[in-house]
């Protein structure tokens, strides 16, 4: 695959001109115009990439606002623990999206600050009547300064930057303190390993469900119930292939599958409980082998007369004496 970067295109143009004019000392105007055209095309592509990144981030912020609005009230029959777990998952999703904003190429500090500010508004005020949209390229002056401050505080809090020594602002000091706490306790702020699009999140959910079915079916197959093992394996392989095709990182897939396996192997897992119950039932029933011939009950002849077990297998039975 050829390299389409600006440096590679310029190097190719210069190399082609040098091959045709090995003794020339000055680049002609036609070659300079070709170089300028390559620079303009690269600038246009970068602007298009920036617009695509802005559109995707704005859409993901709206998706997050919708999820927050749907989960803001506890559903009928939903327990308090389940509702709290949903809120914790949404908080981890917001943090993952905030990290993704800092990692997107093509966005400047003002764009990142505006996106982070919109994400925070969507997370704190998820009213569906007022969608929180990102105000890209804020005006010069106070709006631009506010966006840069938000971006800097967010970068310090997530560990992308370090507060400069001597800064006395309470906001920067608090952000640096939170970053230090995250470094000391990484497990408490790990969240999800990678940020995912809605389609990728759905694919991960399908893969997790298929993996759970496969774990349960595998445990049943170890106890003699292997009728659905091939079907469960086909479903799992299909879900895994779809997840790979839409670009989900391998580390995220490994994390999800390891978590499913850990839960399946837990003592309180349904498959493990079923396996233990099956083992106890089989142990109580004893070995599945026929009893020895010596303990075979006495059989009867056609006349109804009992015959000893030792003579039951003989072809000649002596008659009764009168």
GROMACS .gro file of N, CA and C in nm, residues 50-127:
model
  234
   50UNK      N    1  -1.106   1.673   1.046
   50UNK     CA    2  -1.147   1.746   1.166
   50UNK      C    3  -1.298   1.756   1.174
   51UNK      N    4  -1.365   1.783   1.063
   51UNK     CA    5  -1.511   1.791   1.063
   51UNK      C    6  -1.573   1.656   1.097
   52UNK      N    7  -1.514   1.548   1.045
   52UNK     CA    8  -1.566   1.414   1.077
   52UNK      C    9  -1.549   1.386   1.226
   53UNK      N   10  -1.432   1.418   1.280
   53UNK     CA   11  -1.409   1.396   1.423
   53UNK      C   12  -1.505   1.479   1.508
   54UNK      N   13  -1.527   1.604   1.469
   54UNK     CA   14  -1.622   1.687   1.543
   54UNK      C   15  -1.763   1.629   1.538
   55UNK      N   16  -1.804   1.583   1.421
   55UNK     CA   17  -1.940   1.528   1.409
   55UNK      C   18  -1.956   1.402   1.493
   56UNK      N   19  -1.854   1.315   1.492
   56UNK     CA   20  -1.863   1.193   1.571
   56UNK      C   21  -1.868   1.222   1.720
   57UNK      N   22  -1.784   1.314   1.765
   57UNK     CA   23  -1.783   1.347   1.908
   57UNK      C   24  -1.915   1.410   1.950
   58UNK      N   25  -1.966   1.504   1.869
   58UNK     CA   26  -2.095   1.565   1.901
   58UNK      C   27  -2.207   1.462   1.906
   59UNK      N   28  -2.204   1.364   1.814
   59UNK     CA   29  -2.308   1.261   1.815
   59UNK      C   30  -2.296   1.171   1.938
   60UNK      N   31  -2.174   1.139   1.977
   60UNK     CA   32  -2.156   1.054   2.094
   60UNK      C   33  -2.199   1.127   2.222
   61UNK      N   34  -2.179   1.256   2.228
   61UNK     CA   35  -2.225   1.332   2.345
   61UNK      C   36  -2.378   1.330   2.352
   62UNK      N   37  -2.444   1.342   2.237
   62UNK     CA   38  -2.591   1.333   2.236
   62UNK      C   39  -2.638   1.194   2.277
   63UNK      N   40  -2.567   1.091   2.232
   63UNK     CA   41  -2.602   0.955   2.273
   63UNK      C   42  -2.589   0.939   2.425
   64UNK      N   43  -2.484   0.996   2.479
   64UNK     CA   44  -2.465   0.987   2.624
   64UNK      C   45  -2.575   1.063   2.698
   65UNK      N   46  -2.614   1.178   2.647
   65UNK     CA   47  -2.722   1.253   2.710
   65UNK      C   48  -2.852   1.172   2.707
   66UNK      N   49  -2.877   1.105   2.596
   66UNK     CA   50  -2.997   1.023   2.587
   66UNK      C   51  -2.993   0.908   2.688
   67UNK      N   52  -2.878   0.842   2.700
   67UNK     CA   53  -2.866   0.732   2.798
   67UNK      C   54  -2.885   0.783   2.940
   68UNK      N   55  -2.830   0.901   2.969
   68UNK     CA   56  -2.847   0.957   3.103
   68UNK      C   57  -2.993   0.993   3.129
   69UNK      N   58  -3.061   1.049   3.029
   69UNK     CA   59  -3.201   1.084   3.047
   69UNK      C   60  -3.287   0.960   3.067
   70UNK      N   61  -3.254   0.851   2.995
   70UNK     CA   62  -3.333   0.727   3.011
   70UNK      C   63  -3.310   0.662   3.146
   71UNK      N   64  -3.190   0.679   3.202
   71UNK     CA   65  -3.157   0.614   3.330
   71UNK      C   66  -3.168   0.709   3.450
   72UNK      N   67  -3.219   0.829   3.427
   72UNK     CA   68  -3.226   0.926   3.538
   72UNK      C   69  -3.327   0.885   3.644
   73UNK      N   70  -3.433   0.815   3.602
   73UNK     CA   71  -3.533   0.768   3.696
   73UNK      C   72  -3.530   0.617   3.703
   74UNK      N   73  -3.551   0.565   3.821
   74UNK     CA   74  -3.549   0.421   3.840
   74UNK      C   75  -3.672   0.358   3.776
   75UNK      N   76  -3.649   0.255   3.696
   75UNK     CA   77  -3.759   0.187   3.629
   75UNK      C   78  -3.841   0.107   3.728
   76UNK      N   79  -3.969   0.081   3.697
   76UNK     CA   80  -4.053   0.000   3.789
   76UNK      C   81  -3.993  -0.139   3.806
   77UNK      N   82  -3.978  -0.179   3.929
   77UNK     CA   83  -3.923  -0.310   3.959
   77UNK      C   84  -3.771  -0.315   3.962
   78UNK      N   85  -3.706  -0.205   3.933
   78UNK     CA   86  -3.559  -0.203   3.934
   78UNK      C   87  -3.507  -0.179   4.075
   79UNK      N   88  -3.417  -0.265   4.119
   79UNK     CA   89  -3.363  -0.253   4.253
   79UNK      C   90  -3.266  -0.137   4.265
   80UNK      N   91  -3.242  -0.100   4.390
   80UNK     CA   92  -3.151   0.012   4.413
   80UNK      C   93  -3.008  -0.022   4.371
   81UNK      N   94  -2.965  -0.146   4.394
   81UNK     CA   95  -2.831  -0.186   4.356
   81UNK      C   96  -2.815  -0.185   4.204
   82UNK      N   97  -2.916  -0.231   4.133
   82UNK     CA   98  -2.909  -0.231   3.986
   82UNK      C   99  -2.907  -0.089   3.932
   83UNK      N  100  -2.988  -0.002   3.990
   83UNK     CA  101  -2.989   0.137   3.944
   83UNK      C  102  -2.855   0.205   3.972
   84UNK      N  103  -2.795   0.178   4.087
   84UNK     CA  104  -2.664   0.234   4.119
   84UNK      C  105  -2.556   0.181   4.025
   85UNK      N  106  -2.565   0.053   3.988
   85UNK     CA  107  -2.468  -0.002   3.893
   85UNK      C  108  -2.482   0.063   3.756
   86UNK      N  109  -2.604   0.096   3.715
   86UNK     CA  110  -2.625   0.165   3.588
   86UNK      C  111  -2.565   0.304   3.591
   87UNK      N  112  -2.584   0.376   3.701
   87UNK     CA  113  -2.525   0.509   3.713
   87UNK      C  114  -2.372   0.502   3.712
   88UNK      N  115  -2.316   0.403   3.774
   88UNK     CA  116  -2.170   0.388   3.775
   88UNK      C  117  -2.119   0.356   3.635
   89UNK      N  118  -2.194   0.275   3.562
   89UNK     CA  119  -2.153   0.243   3.425
   89UNK      C  120  -2.159   0.367   3.335
   90UNK      N  121  -2.261   0.450   3.352
   90UNK     CA  122  -2.270   0.571   3.272
   90UNK      C  123  -2.160   0.670   3.308
   91UNK      N  124  -2.121   0.677   3.435
   91UNK     CA  125  -2.010   0.763   3.474
   91UNK      C  126  -1.880   0.716   3.412
   92UNK      N  127  -1.858   0.584   3.411
   92UNK     CA  128  -1.737   0.531   3.346
   92UNK      C  129  -1.740   0.555   3.196
   93UNK      N  130  -1.857   0.549   3.135
   93UNK     CA  131  -1.869   0.578   2.992
   93UNK      C  132  -1.837   0.724   2.962
   94UNK      N  133  -1.883   0.815   3.049
   94UNK     CA  134  -1.852   0.957   3.029
   94UNK      C  135  -1.701   0.982   3.040
   95UNK      N  136  -1.637   0.918   3.135
   95UNK     CA  137  -1.493   0.936   3.150
   95UNK      C  138  -1.418   0.878   3.030
   96UNK      N  139  -1.463   0.763   2.980
   96UNK     CA  140  -1.399   0.706   2.861
   96UNK      C  141  -1.414   0.799   2.741
   97UNK      N  142  -1.532   0.860   2.725
   97UNK     CA  143  -1.553   0.953   2.616
   97UNK      C  144  -1.466   1.078   2.632
   98UNK      N  145  -1.449   1.124   2.755
   98UNK     CA  146  -1.363   1.240   2.780
   98UNK      C  147  -1.218   1.207   2.744
   99UNK      N  148  -1.173   1.088   2.776
   99UNK     CA  149  -1.038   1.047   2.736
   99UNK      C  150  -1.025   1.039   2.585
  100UNK      N  151  -1.130   0.992   2.520
  100UNK     CA  152  -1.128   0.984   2.374
  100UNK      C  153  -1.118   1.123   2.311
  101UNK      N  154  -1.183   1.220   2.370
  101UNK     CA  155  -1.175   1.357   2.318
  101UNK      C  156  -1.031   1.406   2.319
  102UNK      N  157  -0.956   1.374   2.423
  102UNK     CA  158  -0.817   1.418   2.432
  102UNK      C  159  -0.727   1.342   2.334
  103UNK      N  160  -0.767   1.226   2.291
  103UNK     CA  161  -0.682   1.145   2.204
  103UNK      C  162  -0.711   1.163   2.056
  104UNK      N  163  -0.816   1.237   2.021
  104UNK     CA  164  -0.850   1.256   1.879
  104UNK      C  165  -0.754   1.355   1.815
  105UNK      N  166  -0.700   1.317   1.701
  105UNK     CA  167  -0.608   1.406   1.629
  105UNK      C  168  -0.689   1.508   1.547
  106UNK      N  169  -0.634   1.623   1.532
  106UNK     CA  170  -0.697   1.728   1.453
  106UNK      C  171  -0.775   1.829   1.533
  107UNK      N  172  -0.793   1.807   1.662
  107UNK     CA  173  -0.864   1.902   1.746
  107UNK      C  174  -0.764   1.985   1.825
  108UNK      N  175  -0.787   2.114   1.830
  108UNK     CA  176  -0.700   2.200   1.910
  108UNK      C  177  -0.751   2.207   2.053
  109UNK      N  178  -0.684   2.285   2.137
  109UNK     CA  179  -0.720   2.293   2.278
  109UNK      C  180  -0.860   2.351   2.297
  110UNK      N  181  -0.897   2.449   2.215
  110UNK     CA  182  -1.030   2.508   2.229
  110UNK      C  183  -1.140   2.408   2.191
  111UNK      N  184  -1.116   2.330   2.085
  111UNK     CA  185  -1.215   2.229   2.047
  111UNK      C  186  -1.231   2.123   2.157
  112UNK      N  187  -1.120   2.079   2.211
  112UNK     CA  188  -1.128   1.978   2.318
  112UNK      C  189  -1.198   2.034   2.442
  113UNK      N  190  -1.167   2.159   2.477
  113UNK     CA  191  -1.234   2.219   2.592
  113UNK      C  192  -1.383   2.234   2.569
  114UNK      N  193  -1.423   2.276   2.449
  114UNK     CA  194  -1.566   2.291   2.420
  114UNK      C  195  -1.637   2.156   2.425
  115UNK      N  196  -1.572   2.050   2.374
  115UNK     CA  197  -1.634   1.917   2.376
  115UNK      C  198  -1.647   1.865   2.519
  116UNK      N  199  -1.544   1.885   2.601
  116UNK     CA  200  -1.550   1.840   2.740
  116UNK      C  201  -1.660   1.916   2.815
  117UNK      N  202  -1.671   2.046   2.790
  117UNK     CA  203  -1.776   2.125   2.857
  117UNK      C  204  -1.915   2.075   2.818
  118UNK      N  205  -1.936   2.046   2.689
  118UNK     CA  206  -2.066   1.994   2.646
  118UNK      C  207  -2.093   1.857   2.706
  119UNK      N  208  -1.989   1.773   2.716
  119UNK     CA  209  -2.008   1.641   2.777
  119UNK      C  210  -2.048   1.653   2.923
  120UNK      N  211  -1.988   1.746   2.995
  120UNK     CA  212  -2.023   1.763   3.136
  120UNK      C  213  -2.166   1.814   3.152
  121UNK      N  214  -2.207   1.905   3.063
  121UNK     CA  215  -2.346   1.951   3.070
  121UNK      C  216  -2.442   1.837   3.041
  122UNK      N  217  -2.409   1.753   2.942
  122UNK     CA  218  -2.496   1.640   2.908
  122UNK      C  219  -2.504   1.539   3.021
  123UNK      N  220  -2.396   1.525   3.097
  123UNK     CA  221  -2.395   1.428   3.206
  123UNK      C  222  -2.468   1.481   3.329
  124UNK      N  223  -2.458   1.610   3.355
  124UNK     CA  224  -2.519   1.666   3.475
  124UNK      C  225  -2.663   1.710   3.454
  125UNK      N  226  -2.697   1.749   3.332
  125UNK     CA  227  -2.832   1.796   3.303
  125UNK      C  228  -2.882   1.725   3.178
  126UNK      N  229  -2.922   1.597   3.191
  126UNK     CA  230  -2.959   1.519   3.072
  126UNK      C  231  -3.104   1.538   3.029
  127UNK      N  232  -3.154   1.660   3.036
  127UNK     CA  233  -3.293   1.684   2.995
  127UNK      C  234  -3.307   1.661   2.845
   0.00000   0.00000   0.00000
